[in-house]
GROMACS .gro file of C-alpha atoms in nm:
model
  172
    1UNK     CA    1   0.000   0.000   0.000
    2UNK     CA    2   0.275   0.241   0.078
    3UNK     CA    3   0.409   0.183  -0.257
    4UNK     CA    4   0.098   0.282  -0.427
    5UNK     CA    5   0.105   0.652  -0.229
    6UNK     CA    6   0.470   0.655  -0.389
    7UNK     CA    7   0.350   0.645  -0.702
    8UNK     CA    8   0.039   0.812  -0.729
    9UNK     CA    9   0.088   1.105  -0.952
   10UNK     CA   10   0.277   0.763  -1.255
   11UNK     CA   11  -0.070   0.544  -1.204
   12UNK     CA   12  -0.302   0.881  -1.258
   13UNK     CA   13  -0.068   0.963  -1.597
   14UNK     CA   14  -0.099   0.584  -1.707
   15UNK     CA   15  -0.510   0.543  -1.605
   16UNK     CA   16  -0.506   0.891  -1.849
   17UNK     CA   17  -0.334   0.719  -2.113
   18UNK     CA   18  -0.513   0.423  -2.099
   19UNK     CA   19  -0.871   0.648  -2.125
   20UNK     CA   20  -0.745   0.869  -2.418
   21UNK     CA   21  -0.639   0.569  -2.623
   22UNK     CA   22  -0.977   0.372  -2.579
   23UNK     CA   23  -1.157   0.724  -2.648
   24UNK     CA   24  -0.978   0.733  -2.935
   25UNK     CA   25  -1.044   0.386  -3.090
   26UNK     CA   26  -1.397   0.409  -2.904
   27UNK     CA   27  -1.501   0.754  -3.089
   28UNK     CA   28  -1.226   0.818  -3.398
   29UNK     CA   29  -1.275   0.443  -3.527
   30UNK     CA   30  -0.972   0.407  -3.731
   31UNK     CA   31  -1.009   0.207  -4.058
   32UNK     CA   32  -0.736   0.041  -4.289
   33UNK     CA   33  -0.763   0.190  -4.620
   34UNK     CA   34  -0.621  -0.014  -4.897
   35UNK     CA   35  -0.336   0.183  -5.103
   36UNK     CA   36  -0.422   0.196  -5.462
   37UNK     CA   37  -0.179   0.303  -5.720
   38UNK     CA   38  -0.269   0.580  -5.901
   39UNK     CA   39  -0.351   0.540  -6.322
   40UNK     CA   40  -0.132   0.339  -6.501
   41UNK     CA   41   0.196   0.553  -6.626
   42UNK     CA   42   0.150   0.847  -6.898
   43UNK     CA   43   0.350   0.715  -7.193
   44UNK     CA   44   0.351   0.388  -7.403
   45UNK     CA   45   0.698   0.171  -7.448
   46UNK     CA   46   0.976   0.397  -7.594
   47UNK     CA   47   0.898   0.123  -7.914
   48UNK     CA   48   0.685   0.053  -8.155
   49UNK     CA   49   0.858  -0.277  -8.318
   50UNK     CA   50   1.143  -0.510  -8.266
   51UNK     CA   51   1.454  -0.455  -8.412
   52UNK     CA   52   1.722  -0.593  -8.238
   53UNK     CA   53   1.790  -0.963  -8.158
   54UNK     CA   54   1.958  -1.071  -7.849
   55UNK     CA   55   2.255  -1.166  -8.051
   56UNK     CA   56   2.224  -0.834  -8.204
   57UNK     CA   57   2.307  -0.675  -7.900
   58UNK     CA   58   2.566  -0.918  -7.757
   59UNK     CA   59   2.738  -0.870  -8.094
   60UNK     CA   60   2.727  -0.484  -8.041
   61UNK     CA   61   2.837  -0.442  -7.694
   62UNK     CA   62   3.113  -0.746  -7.749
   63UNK     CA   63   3.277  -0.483  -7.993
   64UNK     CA   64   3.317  -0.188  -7.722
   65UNK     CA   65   3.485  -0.513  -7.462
   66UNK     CA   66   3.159  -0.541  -7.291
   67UNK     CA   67   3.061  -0.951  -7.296
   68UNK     CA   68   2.705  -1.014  -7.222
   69UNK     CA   69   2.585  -1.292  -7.034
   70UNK     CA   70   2.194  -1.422  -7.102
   71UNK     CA   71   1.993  -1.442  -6.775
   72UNK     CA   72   1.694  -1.543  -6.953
   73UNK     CA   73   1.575  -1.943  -6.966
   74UNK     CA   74   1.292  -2.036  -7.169
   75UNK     CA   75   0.951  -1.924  -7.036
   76UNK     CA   76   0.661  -2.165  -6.984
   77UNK     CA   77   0.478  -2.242  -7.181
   78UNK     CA   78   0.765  -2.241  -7.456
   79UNK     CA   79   0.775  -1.961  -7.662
   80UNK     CA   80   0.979  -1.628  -7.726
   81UNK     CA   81   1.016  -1.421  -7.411
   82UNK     CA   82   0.850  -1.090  -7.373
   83UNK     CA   83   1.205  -1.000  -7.221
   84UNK     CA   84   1.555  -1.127  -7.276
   85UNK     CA   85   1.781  -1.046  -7.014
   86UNK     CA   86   2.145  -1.002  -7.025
   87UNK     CA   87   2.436  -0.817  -6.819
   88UNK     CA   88   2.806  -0.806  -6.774
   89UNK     CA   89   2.992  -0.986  -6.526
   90UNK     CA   90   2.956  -0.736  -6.279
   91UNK     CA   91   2.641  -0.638  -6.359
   92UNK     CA   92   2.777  -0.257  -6.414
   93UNK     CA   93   2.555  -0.341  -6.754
   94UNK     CA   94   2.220  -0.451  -6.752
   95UNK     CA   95   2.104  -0.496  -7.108
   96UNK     CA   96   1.737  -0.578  -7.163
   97UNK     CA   97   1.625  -0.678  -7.534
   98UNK     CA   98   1.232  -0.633  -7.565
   99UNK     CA   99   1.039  -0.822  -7.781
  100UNK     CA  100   0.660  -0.787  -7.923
  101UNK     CA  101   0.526  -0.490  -7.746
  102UNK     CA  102   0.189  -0.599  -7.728
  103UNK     CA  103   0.309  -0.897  -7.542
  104UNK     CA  104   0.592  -0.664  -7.267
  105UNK     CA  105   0.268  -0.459  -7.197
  106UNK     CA  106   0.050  -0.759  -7.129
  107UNK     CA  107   0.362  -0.871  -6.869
  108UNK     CA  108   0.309  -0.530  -6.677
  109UNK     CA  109   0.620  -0.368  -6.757
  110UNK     CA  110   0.669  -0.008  -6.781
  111UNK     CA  111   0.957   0.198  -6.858
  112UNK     CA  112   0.825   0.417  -6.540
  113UNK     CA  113   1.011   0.329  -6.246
  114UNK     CA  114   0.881   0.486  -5.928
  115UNK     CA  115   0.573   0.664  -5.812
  116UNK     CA  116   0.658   0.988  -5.593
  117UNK     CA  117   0.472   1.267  -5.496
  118UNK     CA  118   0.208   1.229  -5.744
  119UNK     CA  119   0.409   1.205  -6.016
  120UNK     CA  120   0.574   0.886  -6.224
  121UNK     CA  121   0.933   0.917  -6.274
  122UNK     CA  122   1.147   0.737  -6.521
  123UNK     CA  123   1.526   0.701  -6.444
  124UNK     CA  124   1.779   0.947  -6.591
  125UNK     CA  125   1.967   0.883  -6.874
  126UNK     CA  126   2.317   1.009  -6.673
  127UNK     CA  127   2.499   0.889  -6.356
  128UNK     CA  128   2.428   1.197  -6.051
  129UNK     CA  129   2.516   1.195  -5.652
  130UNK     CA  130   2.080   1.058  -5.625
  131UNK     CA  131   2.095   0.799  -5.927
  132UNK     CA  132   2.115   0.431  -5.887
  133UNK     CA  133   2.107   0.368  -6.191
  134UNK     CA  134   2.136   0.565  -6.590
  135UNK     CA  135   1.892   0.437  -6.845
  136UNK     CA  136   1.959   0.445  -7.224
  137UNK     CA  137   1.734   0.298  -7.501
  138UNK     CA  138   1.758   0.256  -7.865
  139UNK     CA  139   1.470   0.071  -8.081
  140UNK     CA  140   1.405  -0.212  -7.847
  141UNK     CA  141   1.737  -0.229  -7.633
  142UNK     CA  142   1.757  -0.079  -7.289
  143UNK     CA  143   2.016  -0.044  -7.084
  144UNK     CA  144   2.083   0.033  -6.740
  145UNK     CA  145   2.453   0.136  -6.605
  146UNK     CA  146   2.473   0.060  -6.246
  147UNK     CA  147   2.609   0.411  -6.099
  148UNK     CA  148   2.717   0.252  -5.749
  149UNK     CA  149   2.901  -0.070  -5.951
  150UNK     CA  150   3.045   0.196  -6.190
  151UNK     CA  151   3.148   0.450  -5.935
  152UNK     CA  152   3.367   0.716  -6.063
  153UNK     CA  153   3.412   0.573  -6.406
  154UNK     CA  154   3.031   0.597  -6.472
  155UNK     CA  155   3.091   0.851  -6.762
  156UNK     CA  156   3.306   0.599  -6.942
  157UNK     CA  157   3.038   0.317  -6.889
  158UNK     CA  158   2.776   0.519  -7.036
  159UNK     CA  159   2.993   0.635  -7.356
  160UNK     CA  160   3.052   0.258  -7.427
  161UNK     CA  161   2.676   0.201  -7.446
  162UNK     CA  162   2.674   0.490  -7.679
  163UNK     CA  163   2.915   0.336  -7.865
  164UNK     CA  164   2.744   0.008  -7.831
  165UNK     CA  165   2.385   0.178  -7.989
  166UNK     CA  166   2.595   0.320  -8.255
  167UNK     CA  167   2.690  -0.065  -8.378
  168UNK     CA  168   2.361  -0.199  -8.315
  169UNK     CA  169   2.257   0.107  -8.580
  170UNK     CA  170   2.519  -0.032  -8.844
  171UNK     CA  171   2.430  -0.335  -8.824
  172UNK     CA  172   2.113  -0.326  -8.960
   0.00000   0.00000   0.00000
C-alpha cells in the first residue's frame, strides 16, 4: 500500500493514457484503407517494333569489350520471351532486349520506375550523386549502367553504351 502513495501522480498519468487511447479507438474508429496506385503511367513503351535480336546486341556491346551474359531461360509455356535479359559480369551493364510490345505490356512492364509525390518518374539517362542507376534505349534495347558498380568511371560506362547503340545502328 505504501508503494501505491509513492507512485500516485505515474498510475493517474498511465489510467489517463489508458482512457485517451480507448476514447480514441472508441469515438475516432480508425479504418485500414487499402493503397491503390494511381492510373497506369502516362507514356507507351519507348517502341513501336522489334529490331534488335539478343545476338544483335551481344554482338554490339562485345565490340566496345563489354561480354554479355543471357539471364533469360525459356519461359513456360515455350515460346519467345516478352524480355531477354542479359548483363556483364559485374552487372555494371544490364542490357534488356524487348520483344513484341503488345506482349511486354500484357507482362506489366513499364519503362516508369517509381511513383513519388504524385508524379511517375522514369530514371535518368546520366549517372548523378541521387541515381542508382542511368537508363539508355535505342529501338528495343535498354540499358541500365549501375552508378554505385560503376562508381567514378560511370561517364566511361555510359559512352561505351553509346558506342554500343551506334553498332547496333550499323548493323542493320
Amino acid at each position: 500500500m505504501r508503494w501505491v502513495h509513492g507512485h500516485v501522480a505515474a498510475i493517474g498519468v498511465v489510467a489517463v493514457a489508458l482512457f485517451a487511447t480507448a476514447g480514441v479507438f472508441a469515438f475516432a474508429r480508425p479504418e485500414f484503407h487499402q493503397y491503390v496506385m494511381p492510373s497506369p503511367p502516362p507514356e507507351p513503351l519507348p517502341y513501336a517494333k522489334v529490331t534488335y535480336s539478343a545476338t544483335d546486341a551481344q554482338r554490339a556491346f562485345r565490340g566496345v569489350d563489354i561480354n554479355l551474359v543471357l539471364h533469360t531461360h525459356e519461359p513456360v509455356p515455350v515460346g519467345a520471351p516478352p524480355i531477354i535479359d542479359l548483363s556483364n559480369n559485374g552487372n555494371v551493364v544490364v542490357v534488356d532486349v524487348f520483344g513484341d510490345p503488345q506482349r511486354v505490356a500484357a507482362s506489366g512492364f513499364s519503362d516508369y520506375f517509381n511513383f513519388a509525390n504524385g508524379h511517375w518518374l522514369k530514371a535518368p539517362k546520366t549517372c548523378s550523386s541521387t541515381a542508382n542507376g542511368a537508363e539508355r534505349w535505342h529501338g528495343n534495347v535498354r540499358v541500365i549502367v549501375s552508378c554505385a558498380r560503376a562508381g567514378t568511371s560511370a561517364g566511361v560506362w555510359l559512352r561505351r553504351v553509346d558506342q554500343a547503340f551506334a553498332q547496333l545502328a550499323v548493323s542493320r
